């Protein structure tokens, strides 16, 4: 019996699945059912477009055995944060904390920020594991799709990046089991065909050698028991498909070079013993069966920082020993077994890392020097322990990173070369640093490297005791990404890399061609500036390294591998950054005191220029010709008819357009002369010209770069070029001109082509500030500033100046505190208004408390008052840094008196301040009153409180329907002390600001028709404006080339909203209606508008459809209009038959599609 129990204790440890509290589990299931098919927030999507499976993520976290709060946060991470806040469940704050922190960790994974992910101690280990589970599950989800994601070149870099980050985290936290799974998934996604071939070989080798492996396993167990007399467990763990590829690149797969791999190359024998002493005992006992290959890695005496602790070595079995006589095949084969000896906790830390409960507590407990001794066993305690120094290594790593980060990085680590000669390097040094430490001749020619007999990348960080072998080549192997990809950290390596890369880069023919092309455009850059521009270019367009890009320059190559393309991209970027500016100032003539703007042109004879004194000659009110004062034309024009002289002045133009033209013409003598002569009379400057002639066809191609003051100046140049004799056509060079500028000029030219003279005589003046200026190229993935899950932040809060001013005047600036009832439809921005008012205008010594009554339905009076009082106490303490008054609910006084006295004591302790109490979602209290849970005394309390506390200002926010009830006969006297303040929707200017500015910041422009259409759909409702903006960003992240949004795009987004089962975005309207009759009226309006294909109906049409008189429905229509559900339009015939339409057209369209709404109550 004792042996059986001991053998069971020596089994491999596996995590115990977590049990979630019943109330949380029920709510998670309920939430999943209610939100099926509904839109998700932006953080629900990873790898740009994949929405991960929240249920699978939750199951994975549950199977990892993490605390239930972490598991619950993992299940809920796909939903809006507000949903969790509204639910009053056990330990909600900890779940919320994991939720929020996991968002930050996910962002770090997507942006490849390794600092927050790998720095010890972690702010929230549970949140980090949630982010890891989400991204791992997304990769698994991709691997199950029919389409091969690795074949998508746009998504492939994202997959590689995510996989690389996950591997770093798994190594850092010691999660080798998950690491191997990630490796296999990455191989499957990125190299599918190769993976399938390796998988077939992998299964074939294991199936072929399964019997041999099991035989060796039994013989090892029997030998140990025979020598030591104690039970032992040996388990075989396979390396995975990715491990098979590693084995093929390993230096010593066996003693001799093998033609093919065997099952012993794919399996590690884990020998599990009870204690540290037994590890060394097993090591000695098993060595009798063969000889040790290479060396022994003793990580028990010196564990790695992640707790990796074991004895590892390769044992070459001696098949000639008598002990192996029953295994005939072993005499012909030379077998090398990979053995790893450890205890059960050691093995658990190796394969599961921080998932092991003791290890998880160690990572999440503050490390202090005082508790170091608890993790460091000494003497016999160490000899008989089951974990050795593994926990001490983790504790020491956390403590060192916490208190001595700079000192930690300064300490050297000692590694060894192939001959076991020691070499000291800075902590964090890589394999490439090791190579350069041996000398530049080794580092520059490094081709590959092996660490501990395994092939590793050159950026692999070295640990103490590593054995490093560098493989060199005959040619220099230095690449650009060695410097850019953080392959090295030591100064010696970085200096050598920079010097060699700079020397190599300047020898490429492509480099010289780009320099020449830039000089053709009069752009001269220093060597350092051009190196930086090339680095930006290859990163911006994913062209690999600078070396690889320049090597691809060939005769006849297409863009981007041409010097013309590279030079133009560099010029455009430098123009956008205002680092490449023309050294010549642009001055344009302007008429002094001339009210009528007339077209101008320069005199063809004198060609005046700044700073010459000028005068204008105006004839027959057609145009003005600008002359210098000494121009002979002034005397000649005097006798040709009525001429009026106009005083002129030069004006500096600080906003210019740079446009490149391509002119196609029949080659002839004097062509360039005629073109330049034409351009002399045009506004602006000629910056450069380049031409070539095709002798076979006698065609000419001329490239021009001009700088003009505005669009009209560019069109004048365009038409002047077309007027030159022999010119066939003139096009804008889109490669050298900003895309939006080129499109705008082409559109203007096509519109004015029917009247060339009109273009020629277009008004010449500085550009209007409101004209469409050139937009930079947008990012492929736009950030989504719109959020319907929480109140609007200050940046997204617009158009409430009047309401904010009134609240400040009444609640803050008045001599005594006042009360205001802030009412409006649900989701009309009441909470955002309250929040932003408090943050913007309530400053010390004033203080405030914000409390939402949304979830008080079913609560009794005492519980509600307790929660409000707790929030007041917290706010008081945070604002004044004083202890709040003691609140004793066990007193004999009634609860209302206790609450009033508590508020009075708070205000007395801060006599010079104003206390603003905001009760949001007050409709929840009214619902609880209707359900019989709240008493009427709760509503009487607030009048008494206002009388007792002159310093108190009260702001109550509630829906329109609740406000109607509050002002009815039942409560008329109760709240007569409070002023009513309605909340309307945004005006057109504010709504436009909410839509246009966030998109413009990301270089996306809304067409005027699209903006008008969005206003028409939403009626200025900020919630639906944000919903449209949110879905529009999702749409633009799919259409990555679109930077100009038209009405058709908005229509596509609207169809997606209405068709996505977005019930939660509209169903709340059922609570805005007073009774079923109002629902019947709305249903009739929807039916009539669908029948008539019009958005409005008259009162008579509606009454006829309902078989009622107009007087019967007018009162309800008026109530719906006051509730901002309907809008009224007075017809030309008078007010007896007004028109009615939905205030929000989007709501009408949704109701037309979802007729079940009218029966839903």
mmCIF file of C-alpha atoms in Angstrom, residues 560-829:
data_model
loop_
_atom_site.group_PDB
_atom_site.id
_atom_site.type_symbol
_atom_site.label_atom_id
_atom_site.label_comp_id
_atom_site.label_asym_id
_atom_site.label_seq_id
_atom_site.Cartn_x
_atom_site.Cartn_y
_atom_site.Cartn_z
ATOM 1 C CA UNK A 560 9.207 50.323 -55.507
ATOM 2 C CA UNK A 561 12.594 49.089 -56.750
ATOM 3 C CA UNK A 562 13.368 52.176 -58.830
ATOM 4 C CA UNK A 563 15.351 55.278 -57.825
ATOM 5 C CA UNK A 564 12.544 57.530 -59.114
ATOM 6 C CA UNK A 565 9.996 55.979 -56.759
ATOM 7 C CA UNK A 566 12.349 56.064 -53.770
ATOM 8 C CA UNK A 567 13.339 59.690 -54.361
ATOM 9 C CA UNK A 568 9.728 60.839 -54.679
ATOM 10 C CA UNK A 569 8.693 59.078 -51.479
ATOM 11 C CA UNK A 570 11.574 60.698 -49.612
ATOM 12 C CA UNK A 571 10.698 64.136 -50.983
ATOM 13 C CA UNK A 572 7.016 63.767 -50.056
ATOM 14 C CA UNK A 573 7.877 62.742 -46.518
ATOM 15 C CA UNK A 574 10.275 65.601 -46.006
ATOM 16 C CA UNK A 575 7.685 68.012 -47.353
ATOM 17 C CA UNK A 576 5.125 66.641 -44.914
ATOM 18 C CA UNK A 577 7.567 67.084 -42.029
ATOM 19 C CA UNK A 578 8.516 70.584 -43.188
ATOM 20 C CA UNK A 579 12.162 69.565 -43.317
ATOM 21 C CA UNK A 580 12.622 70.097 -47.030
ATOM 22 C CA UNK A 581 11.626 73.663 -47.817
ATOM 23 C CA UNK A 582 12.346 75.820 -50.789
ATOM 24 C CA UNK A 583 14.939 78.452 -50.006
ATOM 25 C CA UNK A 584 13.089 80.955 -52.272
ATOM 26 C CA UNK A 585 10.203 82.934 -50.803
ATOM 27 C CA UNK A 586 6.973 83.192 -52.779
ATOM 28 C CA UNK A 587 5.516 86.700 -53.212
ATOM 29 C CA UNK A 588 2.313 87.395 -55.115
ATOM 30 C CA UNK A 589 0.820 90.747 -56.233
ATOM 31 C CA UNK A 590 -2.364 92.025 -54.610
ATOM 32 C CA UNK A 591 -4.554 95.031 -55.463
ATOM 33 C CA UNK A 592 -4.690 97.670 -52.732
ATOM 34 C CA UNK A 593 -8.214 98.707 -51.628
ATOM 35 C CA UNK A 594 -9.795 96.734 -54.489
ATOM 36 C CA UNK A 595 -13.139 95.363 -53.346
ATOM 37 C CA UNK A 596 -13.755 93.240 -56.441
ATOM 38 C CA UNK A 597 -11.365 90.292 -56.856
ATOM 39 C CA UNK A 598 -10.323 90.161 -60.499
ATOM 40 C CA UNK A 599 -7.994 87.700 -62.187
ATOM 41 C CA UNK A 600 -4.444 88.860 -62.660
ATOM 42 C CA UNK A 601 -1.526 88.047 -64.881
ATOM 43 C CA UNK A 602 2.023 89.348 -65.151
ATOM 44 C CA UNK A 603 3.092 91.478 -68.045
ATOM 45 C CA UNK A 604 4.822 89.407 -70.728
ATOM 46 C CA UNK A 605 7.323 92.241 -71.415
ATOM 47 C CA UNK A 606 8.637 93.423 -68.056
ATOM 48 C CA UNK A 607 7.915 90.279 -66.024
ATOM 49 C CA UNK A 608 7.838 92.088 -62.644
ATOM 50 C CA UNK A 609 9.084 90.354 -59.542
ATOM 51 C CA UNK A 610 9.545 91.097 -55.863
ATOM 52 C CA UNK A 611 10.728 93.661 -54.670
ATOM 53 C CA UNK A 612 10.102 95.787 -57.770
ATOM 54 C CA UNK A 613 7.456 98.482 -57.461
ATOM 55 C CA UNK A 614 4.373 97.488 -59.422
ATOM 56 C CA UNK A 615 1.129 98.882 -60.748
ATOM 57 C CA UNK A 616 -1.888 97.218 -62.307
ATOM 58 C CA UNK A 617 -3.697 98.158 -65.520
ATOM 59 C CA UNK A 618 -7.383 97.269 -65.648
ATOM 60 C CA UNK A 619 -9.209 97.335 -68.956
ATOM 61 C CA UNK A 620 -12.968 96.852 -69.406
ATOM 62 C CA UNK A 621 -13.249 95.093 -66.028
ATOM 63 C CA UNK A 622 -11.955 91.788 -67.387
ATOM 64 C CA UNK A 623 -8.609 91.305 -65.666
ATOM 65 C CA UNK A 624 -5.633 93.146 -64.274
ATOM 66 C CA UNK A 625 -2.197 93.109 -65.911
ATOM 67 C CA UNK A 626 0.638 93.656 -63.443
ATOM 68 C CA UNK A 627 3.497 95.899 -64.688
ATOM 69 C CA UNK A 628 6.628 97.328 -63.170
ATOM 70 C CA UNK A 629 6.689 101.120 -62.932
ATOM 71 C CA UNK A 630 9.289 101.318 -65.718
ATOM 72 C CA UNK A 631 7.448 98.986 -68.085
ATOM 73 C CA UNK A 632 7.068 100.507 -71.597
ATOM 74 C CA UNK A 633 3.641 98.873 -71.894
ATOM 75 C CA UNK A 634 2.157 101.389 -69.469
ATOM 76 C CA UNK A 635 2.589 104.231 -71.980
ATOM 77 C CA UNK A 636 1.246 102.152 -74.879
ATOM 78 C CA UNK A 637 -1.940 100.937 -73.226
ATOM 79 C CA UNK A 638 -2.997 104.466 -72.447
ATOM 80 C CA UNK A 639 -4.341 105.151 -75.920
ATOM 81 C CA UNK A 640 -6.127 101.884 -76.602
ATOM 82 C CA UNK A 641 -9.301 102.535 -74.744
ATOM 83 C CA UNK A 642 -10.543 103.124 -71.248
ATOM 84 C CA UNK A 643 -7.780 102.030 -68.856
ATOM 85 C CA UNK A 644 -7.667 102.405 -65.084
ATOM 86 C CA UNK A 645 -4.514 102.093 -63.048
ATOM 87 C CA UNK A 646 -4.740 100.031 -59.874
ATOM 88 C CA UNK A 647 -2.223 100.428 -57.010
ATOM 89 C CA UNK A 648 -0.532 97.083 -56.292
ATOM 90 C CA UNK A 649 1.655 95.591 -53.559
ATOM 91 C CA UNK A 650 3.587 92.380 -53.013
ATOM 92 C CA UNK A 651 2.211 89.916 -50.413
ATOM 93 C CA UNK A 652 4.186 87.048 -48.950
ATOM 94 C CA UNK A 653 2.437 83.682 -49.438
ATOM 95 C CA UNK A 654 3.085 81.268 -46.563
ATOM 96 C CA UNK A 655 0.900 78.446 -47.941
ATOM 97 C CA UNK A 656 1.881 77.052 -51.316
ATOM 98 C CA UNK A 657 1.290 73.949 -53.380
ATOM 99 C CA UNK A 658 4.067 71.938 -54.954
ATOM 100 C CA UNK A 659 2.807 70.244 -58.119
ATOM 101 C CA UNK A 660 4.677 68.098 -60.631
ATOM 102 C CA UNK A 661 3.493 67.965 -64.256
ATOM 103 C CA UNK A 662 4.382 65.564 -67.052
ATOM 104 C CA UNK A 663 4.150 67.185 -70.511
ATOM 105 C CA UNK A 664 3.883 64.990 -73.636
ATOM 106 C CA UNK A 665 4.645 66.869 -76.867
ATOM 107 C CA UNK A 666 5.941 66.552 -80.422
ATOM 108 C CA UNK A 667 9.624 67.321 -80.261
ATOM 109 C CA UNK A 668 10.682 70.452 -82.121
ATOM 110 C CA UNK A 669 13.269 73.183 -81.926
ATOM 111 C CA UNK A 670 12.482 75.834 -79.302
ATOM 112 C CA UNK A 671 9.966 73.683 -77.375
ATOM 113 C CA UNK A 672 11.647 74.220 -73.988
ATOM 114 C CA UNK A 673 12.013 77.946 -74.711
ATOM 115 C CA UNK A 674 8.299 78.297 -75.437
ATOM 116 C CA UNK A 675 7.338 76.376 -72.312
ATOM 117 C CA UNK A 676 9.528 78.462 -70.015
ATOM 118 C CA UNK A 677 8.295 81.658 -71.670
ATOM 119 C CA UNK A 678 4.696 80.628 -70.972
ATOM 120 C CA UNK A 679 5.537 79.823 -67.352
ATOM 121 C CA UNK A 680 7.090 83.243 -66.799
ATOM 122 C CA UNK A 681 3.625 84.814 -66.897
ATOM 123 C CA UNK A 682 2.188 82.266 -64.453
ATOM 124 C CA UNK A 683 1.945 82.641 -60.684
ATOM 125 C CA UNK A 684 4.478 80.746 -58.602
ATOM 126 C CA UNK A 685 7.971 79.422 -59.199
ATOM 127 C CA UNK A 686 9.518 76.832 -61.484
ATOM 128 C CA UNK A 687 11.606 74.642 -59.162
ATOM 129 C CA UNK A 688 12.952 72.141 -61.649
ATOM 130 C CA UNK A 689 12.673 70.753 -65.155
ATOM 131 C CA UNK A 690 13.839 67.537 -66.775
ATOM 132 C CA UNK A 691 13.222 66.403 -70.345
ATOM 133 C CA UNK A 692 13.992 63.553 -72.694
ATOM 134 C CA UNK A 693 13.363 62.938 -76.394
ATOM 135 C CA UNK A 694 12.368 59.663 -78.070
ATOM 136 C CA UNK A 695 14.129 60.040 -81.431
ATOM 137 C CA UNK A 696 12.345 57.153 -83.102
ATOM 138 C CA UNK A 697 8.934 58.826 -82.748
ATOM 139 C CA UNK A 698 10.165 62.411 -82.278
ATOM 140 C CA UNK A 699 8.206 62.614 -79.039
ATOM 141 C CA UNK A 700 9.252 64.615 -76.016
ATOM 142 C CA UNK A 701 8.522 64.078 -72.311
ATOM 143 C CA UNK A 702 9.105 66.974 -69.930
ATOM 144 C CA UNK A 703 8.850 66.810 -66.118
ATOM 145 C CA UNK A 704 8.141 70.084 -64.312
ATOM 146 C CA UNK A 705 7.968 70.873 -60.610
ATOM 147 C CA UNK A 706 6.284 74.191 -59.807
ATOM 148 C CA UNK A 707 5.327 75.930 -56.577
ATOM 149 C CA UNK A 708 2.081 77.896 -56.832
ATOM 150 C CA UNK A 709 0.068 79.851 -54.262
ATOM 151 C CA UNK A 710 -3.233 77.973 -54.697
ATOM 152 C CA UNK A 711 -5.348 75.659 -56.840
ATOM 153 C CA UNK A 712 -6.156 78.394 -59.359
ATOM 154 C CA UNK A 713 -2.461 79.051 -59.845
ATOM 155 C CA UNK A 714 -1.895 75.362 -60.599
ATOM 156 C CA UNK A 715 -4.757 75.349 -63.119
ATOM 157 C CA UNK A 716 -3.334 78.445 -64.837
ATOM 158 C CA UNK A 717 0.015 76.651 -65.209
ATOM 159 C CA UNK A 718 -1.778 73.556 -66.512
ATOM 160 C CA UNK A 719 -3.675 75.492 -69.189
ATOM 161 C CA UNK A 720 -0.641 77.588 -70.147
ATOM 162 C CA UNK A 721 1.254 74.359 -70.810
ATOM 163 C CA UNK A 722 -1.623 73.008 -72.927
ATOM 164 C CA UNK A 723 -1.530 76.212 -75.006
ATOM 165 C CA UNK A 724 2.089 75.644 -76.096
ATOM 166 C CA UNK A 725 2.385 74.675 -79.743
ATOM 167 C CA UNK A 726 3.070 70.952 -80.138
ATOM 168 C CA UNK A 727 1.954 69.864 -76.648
ATOM 169 C CA UNK A 728 -0.318 66.827 -76.900
ATOM 170 C CA UNK A 729 -1.391 66.447 -73.293
ATOM 171 C CA UNK A 730 -0.401 67.444 -69.757
ATOM 172 C CA UNK A 731 -0.831 65.191 -66.723
ATOM 173 C CA UNK A 732 -0.090 65.568 -63.037
ATOM 174 C CA UNK A 733 2.711 63.321 -61.817
ATOM 175 C CA UNK A 734 0.919 61.528 -58.970
ATOM 176 C CA UNK A 735 4.157 60.073 -57.632
ATOM 177 C CA UNK A 736 5.667 63.511 -56.999
ATOM 178 C CA UNK A 737 2.437 65.263 -55.941
ATOM 179 C CA UNK A 738 0.373 64.549 -52.859
ATOM 180 C CA UNK A 739 -2.425 62.185 -53.791
ATOM 181 C CA UNK A 740 -5.286 64.333 -52.506
ATOM 182 C CA UNK A 741 -3.862 67.455 -54.190
ATOM 183 C CA UNK A 742 -3.569 65.649 -57.517
ATOM 184 C CA UNK A 743 -7.134 64.314 -57.280
ATOM 185 C CA UNK A 744 -8.506 67.750 -56.419
ATOM 186 C CA UNK A 745 -6.712 69.474 -59.303
ATOM 187 C CA UNK A 746 -7.798 66.796 -61.781
ATOM 188 C CA UNK A 747 -11.397 67.247 -60.650
ATOM 189 C CA UNK A 748 -11.187 71.033 -60.993
ATOM 190 C CA UNK A 749 -9.571 70.764 -64.400
ATOM 191 C CA UNK A 750 -12.233 68.404 -65.707
ATOM 192 C CA UNK A 751 -14.997 70.705 -64.418
ATOM 193 C CA UNK A 752 -13.484 73.766 -66.089
ATOM 194 C CA UNK A 753 -12.248 72.193 -69.330
ATOM 195 C CA UNK A 754 -15.278 73.533 -71.236
ATOM 196 C CA UNK A 755 -14.230 77.107 -70.532
ATOM 197 C CA UNK A 756 -10.469 77.476 -70.653
ATOM 198 C CA UNK A 757 -10.625 81.229 -70.546
ATOM 199 C CA UNK A 758 -12.542 81.054 -67.291
ATOM 200 C CA UNK A 759 -9.731 79.017 -65.767
ATOM 201 C CA UNK A 760 -7.123 81.296 -67.241
ATOM 202 C CA UNK A 761 -8.817 84.274 -65.680
ATOM 203 C CA UNK A 762 -9.452 82.585 -62.333
ATOM 204 C CA UNK A 763 -8.968 84.713 -59.267
ATOM 205 C CA UNK A 764 -5.408 84.722 -58.070
ATOM 206 C CA UNK A 765 -5.182 85.125 -54.345
ATOM 207 C CA UNK A 766 -4.020 83.195 -51.299
ATOM 208 C CA UNK A 767 -5.797 79.981 -50.514
ATOM 209 C CA UNK A 768 -8.781 80.076 -48.248
ATOM 210 C CA UNK A 769 -8.091 78.461 -44.924
ATOM 211 C CA UNK A 770 -11.200 76.312 -45.256
ATOM 212 C CA UNK A 771 -10.218 74.867 -48.617
ATOM 213 C CA UNK A 772 -9.413 71.189 -48.845
ATOM 214 C CA UNK A 773 -5.737 70.897 -47.973
ATOM 215 C CA UNK A 774 -3.601 67.856 -48.700
ATOM 216 C CA UNK A 775 -4.015 64.994 -46.299
ATOM 217 C CA UNK A 776 -1.199 62.702 -45.299
ATOM 218 C CA UNK A 777 -1.558 59.029 -45.975
ATOM 219 C CA UNK A 778 -3.689 57.357 -43.304
ATOM 220 C CA UNK A 779 -2.607 54.399 -41.213
ATOM 221 C CA UNK A 780 -3.844 51.008 -42.316
ATOM 222 C CA UNK A 781 -5.340 50.401 -38.873
ATOM 223 C CA UNK A 782 -7.143 53.390 -37.385
ATOM 224 C CA UNK A 783 -7.515 53.959 -33.678
ATOM 225 C CA UNK A 784 -11.146 53.998 -32.602
ATOM 226 C CA UNK A 785 -11.847 57.063 -30.423
ATOM 227 C CA UNK A 786 -15.588 56.370 -30.306
ATOM 228 C CA UNK A 787 -16.844 54.507 -27.262
ATOM 229 C CA UNK A 788 -20.492 53.762 -26.499
ATOM 230 C CA UNK A 789 -19.609 51.763 -23.394
ATOM 231 C CA UNK A 790 -18.843 54.660 -21.070
ATOM 232 C CA UNK A 791 -19.447 58.408 -20.717
ATOM 233 C CA UNK A 792 -17.646 60.622 -23.200
ATOM 234 C CA UNK A 793 -14.212 61.846 -22.180
ATOM 235 C CA UNK A 794 -13.219 65.507 -22.414
ATOM 236 C CA UNK A 795 -11.827 65.071 -25.939
ATOM 237 C CA UNK A 796 -15.066 63.549 -27.268
ATOM 238 C CA UNK A 797 -17.394 65.773 -25.246
ATOM 239 C CA UNK A 798 -18.659 68.617 -27.443
ATOM 240 C CA UNK A 799 -21.535 71.041 -27.782
ATOM 241 C CA UNK A 800 -22.789 71.367 -24.205
ATOM 242 C CA UNK A 801 -21.563 74.882 -23.428
ATOM 243 C CA UNK A 802 -24.971 76.305 -22.492
ATOM 244 C CA UNK A 803 -25.900 73.411 -20.241
ATOM 245 C CA UNK A 804 -22.480 73.416 -18.548
ATOM 246 C CA UNK A 805 -22.690 77.166 -17.996
ATOM 247 C CA UNK A 806 -26.109 76.924 -16.387
ATOM 248 C CA UNK A 807 -25.040 74.048 -14.111
ATOM 249 C CA UNK A 808 -21.979 76.012 -12.993
ATOM 250 C CA UNK A 809 -24.017 79.140 -12.315
ATOM 251 C CA UNK A 810 -26.764 77.363 -10.365
ATOM 252 C CA UNK A 811 -24.814 74.661 -8.519
ATOM 253 C CA UNK A 812 -21.404 76.275 -7.915
ATOM 254 C CA UNK A 813 -21.645 80.064 -8.130
ATOM 255 C CA UNK A 814 -24.963 80.708 -6.359
ATOM 256 C CA UNK A 815 -24.920 81.934 -2.770
ATOM 257 C CA UNK A 816 -26.664 78.791 -1.559
ATOM 258 C CA UNK A 817 -26.871 75.354 -3.043
ATOM 259 C CA UNK A 818 -29.692 74.542 -5.459
ATOM 260 C CA UNK A 819 -31.311 71.440 -6.877
ATOM 261 C CA UNK A 820 -31.738 70.629 -10.571
ATOM 262 C CA UNK A 821 -33.656 67.802 -12.253
ATOM 263 C CA UNK A 822 -31.682 66.992 -15.419
ATOM 264 C CA UNK A 823 -33.931 64.956 -17.690
ATOM 265 C CA UNK A 824 -33.832 63.678 -21.231
ATOM 266 C CA UNK A 825 -34.242 60.471 -23.237
ATOM 267 C CA UNK A 826 -32.148 57.485 -22.370
ATOM 268 C CA UNK A 827 -28.665 57.611 -23.921
ATOM 269 C CA UNK A 828 -28.892 61.279 -24.746
ATOM 270 C CA UNK A 829 -25.695 62.206 -22.884
#
